[in-house]
Coordinates of C-alpha atoms in Angstrom, one line a residue:
M1 CA 123.3 123.1 86.7
F2 CA 124.4 121.4 90.0
V3 CA 122.2 118.4 89.3
S4 CA 123.6 118.1 85.8
K5 CA 127.1 118.1 87.1
V6 CA 126.3 115.5 89.7
I7 CA 124.6 113.2 87.2
F8 CA 127.5 113.6 84.8
Y9 CA 129.9 112.6 87.6
L10 CA 127.9 109.6 88.6
W11 CA 127.5 108.3 85.1
N12 CA 131.0 108.9 83.8
D13 CA 133.1 108.3 87.0
V14 CA 131.1 106.2 89.4
F15 CA 129.1 103.9 87.2
K16 CA 131.5 103.6 84.2
D17 CA 133.0 100.3 85.4
Y18 CA 129.6 98.6 86.0
G19 CA 127.2 96.9 83.7
F20 CA 123.8 98.4 83.0
D21 CA 121.7 95.3 83.4
D22 CA 120.4 96.5 86.8
K23 CA 117.0 98.0 86.9
D24 CA 118.4 101.2 88.4
F25 CA 119.8 102.0 84.9
Q26 CA 116.6 101.2 83.0
D27 CA 113.2 102.8 82.4
E28 CA 109.8 101.1 82.8
E29 CA 110.2 99.4 79.4
G30 CA 113.7 98.0 80.3
K31 CA 115.5 100.5 78.0
I32 CA 118.9 101.7 79.3
L33 CA 118.9 105.3 80.8
S34 CA 122.0 106.3 78.9
F35 CA 123.4 109.7 79.6
D36 CA 122.3 111.0 76.2
R37 CA 118.7 110.4 77.1
F38 CA 118.9 113.1 79.8
Y39 CA 119.0 115.8 77.2
E40 CA 117.4 116.4 73.8
D41 CA 118.3 118.8 71.1
K42 CA 115.4 120.9 69.5
N43 CA 116.2 123.4 66.9
G44 CA 119.8 123.7 67.9
K45 CA 118.9 124.1 71.6
T46 CA 119.6 121.6 74.3
N47 CA 116.8 120.9 76.8
V48 CA 116.8 118.7 79.8
D49 CA 114.3 115.8 79.8
I50 CA 113.1 116.3 83.3
A51 CA 111.0 113.1 83.4
I52 CA 114.0 110.9 82.5
V53 CA 116.3 112.7 85.0
E54 CA 113.7 112.3 87.8
L55 CA 113.3 108.6 86.9
F56 CA 117.1 108.0 87.1
L57 CA 117.4 109.8 90.4
E58 CA 114.4 108.0 91.8
N59 CA 115.9 104.6 90.8
L60 CA 119.0 105.5 92.8
G61 CA 116.9 106.3 95.8
V62 CA 117.6 110.1 95.6
E63 CA 114.9 112.2 97.1
E64 CA 114.5 116.0 96.9
Y65 CA 115.4 117.7 100.2
I66 CA 112.5 119.7 101.6
S67 CA 113.3 122.0 104.5
E68 CA 110.9 122.5 107.4
E69 CA 110.1 125.9 105.9
E70 CA 109.2 124.3 102.6
E71 CA 107.1 121.7 104.3
E72 CA 105.1 124.5 106.0
K73 CA 104.5 126.0 102.6
I74 CA 103.3 122.7 101.3
D75 CA 100.9 122.4 104.3
A76 CA 99.8 126.0 103.9
V77 CA 96.3 126.8 102.7
P78 CA 96.3 128.0 99.1
S79 CA 95.5 131.7 98.7
N80 CA 92.2 131.0 96.8
N81 CA 90.8 129.2 99.8
E82 CA 88.4 130.9 102.2
T83 CA 90.6 130.1 105.2
K84 CA 93.7 132.2 105.8
G85 CA 97.0 131.5 107.4
N86 CA 99.1 128.4 108.0
D87 CA 98.0 125.6 110.4
K88 CA 100.9 123.8 111.8
T89 CA 99.0 121.2 113.8
K90 CA 100.9 117.8 114.1
Y91 CA 99.2 114.4 114.3
S92 CA 100.1 111.0 115.7
F93 CA 98.8 108.1 113.6
N94 CA 98.5 104.8 115.6
G95 CA 101.0 106.1 118.1
S96 CA 103.5 107.4 115.5
E97 CA 105.8 110.3 116.0
P98 CA 104.3 113.7 115.1
L99 CA 103.3 114.1 111.5
G100 CA 102.5 117.0 109.3
K101 CA 99.3 116.9 107.3
G102 CA 101.0 115.7 104.1
D103 CA 102.8 112.8 105.8
L104 CA 99.6 111.9 107.8
G105 CA 97.6 111.5 104.7
I106 CA 100.2 109.4 103.0
S107 CA 100.7 107.2 106.1
I108 CA 96.9 106.5 106.3
I109 CA 96.7 105.5 102.7
K110 CA 99.9 103.5 102.9
Q111 CA 98.5 101.5 105.9
Y112 CA 95.3 100.8 104.1
L113 CA 97.1 99.6 101.0
K114 CA 99.3 97.4 103.2
E115 CA 96.3 95.7 104.7
H116 CA 94.6 95.3 101.2
P117 CA 97.3 94.2 98.8
E118 CA 94.8 92.5 96.5
M119 CA 93.2 95.8 95.4
K120 CA 93.2 96.8 91.7
Y121 CA 94.0 100.3 90.6
S122 CA 90.3 101.1 89.9
E123 CA 89.3 99.9 93.3
I124 CA 92.0 102.0 95.0
K125 CA 90.7 105.1 93.0
E126 CA 87.2 104.3 94.2
T127 CA 88.3 103.9 97.8
F128 CA 90.2 107.2 97.8
P129 CA 88.2 109.5 95.4
D130 CA 89.6 112.8 94.3
S131 CA 86.7 114.5 96.3
M132 CA 88.6 113.7 99.5
L133 CA 91.0 116.6 98.6
G134 CA 88.1 119.0 98.3
K135 CA 87.3 121.5 95.5
E136 CA 89.7 124.3 96.4
L137 CA 93.0 122.7 95.2
K138 CA 94.0 122.7 91.5
L139 CA 95.2 119.2 91.4
I140 CA 94.6 116.3 89.0
G141 CA 93.7 113.8 91.7
L142 CA 94.6 112.1 95.0
I143 CA 95.7 108.8 93.4
V144 CA 97.3 109.3 90.0
T145 CA 99.7 107.5 87.6
R146 CA 103.1 108.8 86.6
Q147 CA 102.0 109.5 83.1
E148 CA 99.0 111.5 84.3
I149 CA 101.3 113.6 86.4
I150 CA 103.7 114.3 83.6
E151 CA 101.0 115.1 81.1
N152 CA 98.3 116.9 83.2
A153 CA 99.6 118.3 86.4
I154 CA 100.3 122.0 86.6
E155 CA 104.0 122.4 86.5
R156 CA 104.5 124.1 89.9
Y157 CA 102.5 121.3 91.5
K158 CA 104.4 118.3 90.0
Q159 CA 107.1 118.3 92.6
R160 CA 105.3 119.8 95.6
A161 CA 102.1 117.8 95.4
Y162 CA 103.2 114.6 93.6
G163 CA 107.0 114.4 93.6
F164 CA 108.2 111.0 92.3
Y165 CA 109.4 109.8 95.7
K166 CA 109.5 106.2 96.8
K167 CA 107.4 106.9 99.9
R168 CA 104.6 108.1 97.6
K169 CA 104.9 105.4 95.0
F170 CA 102.8 102.3 95.0
Y171 CA 101.7 99.4 92.8
S172 CA 98.2 98.0 92.5
S173 CA 97.6 94.3 92.3
D174 CA 97.1 94.7 88.5
G175 CA 100.5 96.2 88.1
V176 CA 99.7 99.9 87.9
E177 CA 102.3 102.3 89.2
F178 CA 100.7 105.2 91.0
Y179 CA 101.5 108.1 93.3
V180 CA 99.7 109.6 96.2
S181 CA 99.4 113.4 96.6
N182 CA 100.6 114.9 99.9
W183 CA 98.5 118.0 99.5
W184 CA 96.5 118.0 102.7
N185 CA 95.6 121.1 104.7
I186 CA 93.0 122.4 107.1
T187 CA 90.4 122.5 104.3
N188 CA 90.5 118.7 103.6
I189 CA 92.5 116.9 106.3
D190 CA 89.3 115.9 108.2
S191 CA 88.2 113.6 105.3
I192 CA 91.3 111.4 105.6
I193 CA 91.2 111.5 109.4
K194 CA 87.5 110.3 109.2
F195 CA 88.5 107.5 106.9
A196 CA 91.3 106.4 109.3
K197 CA 88.9 106.3 112.3
E198 CA 86.4 104.3 110.3
Q199 CA 89.1 101.6 110.0
G200 CA 89.5 101.6 113.8
W201 CA 92.8 103.5 113.7
T202 CA 93.7 106.3 116.0
V203 CA 94.6 109.9 114.9
E204 CA 95.4 112.3 117.7
T205 CA 96.6 115.9 117.5
T206 CA 99.9 116.6 119.2
K207 CA 100.0 120.3 118.9

């Protein structure tokens, strides 16, 4: 409800005097994200089109606030894993400030993509196979497209494991928009650390 009111205020009071030619107000196909697209009526019932709302907020640079407690839950080992409890180890990547496992994984992949901008989507998928996440997590993959997330990801994992945030969004050289999962924990973090060290980078524990 709060988000709905904020969007209504932004659209009708803040943006009303502006044109809508800017990409912030358009979807991937260049169609205007008009206010009526945020909702749809089905059988007399109004439903929120979550994907459209998320796209609009993402275009504006709005990111979901995740508290430290929630970050710990994200880093926590799923209950169906053989390992129990939370591991709060922090890491320094190439001398960075302490990072949790989720941010460490994303930082390593981001650095590799920065050094290899010529890579196509299929090559990126091959470099970072889903197997790096292990077999315990019920995710659709490590590197996935927006459409794959919307259509295939388990609902409760869409935000926590893939959230459409700018720091997780990338484009391949052949124009594919994709997202990187942040779901790293003590059952799989060694795979991405090993990858980083193979590139000659440093990963050190800070706690």
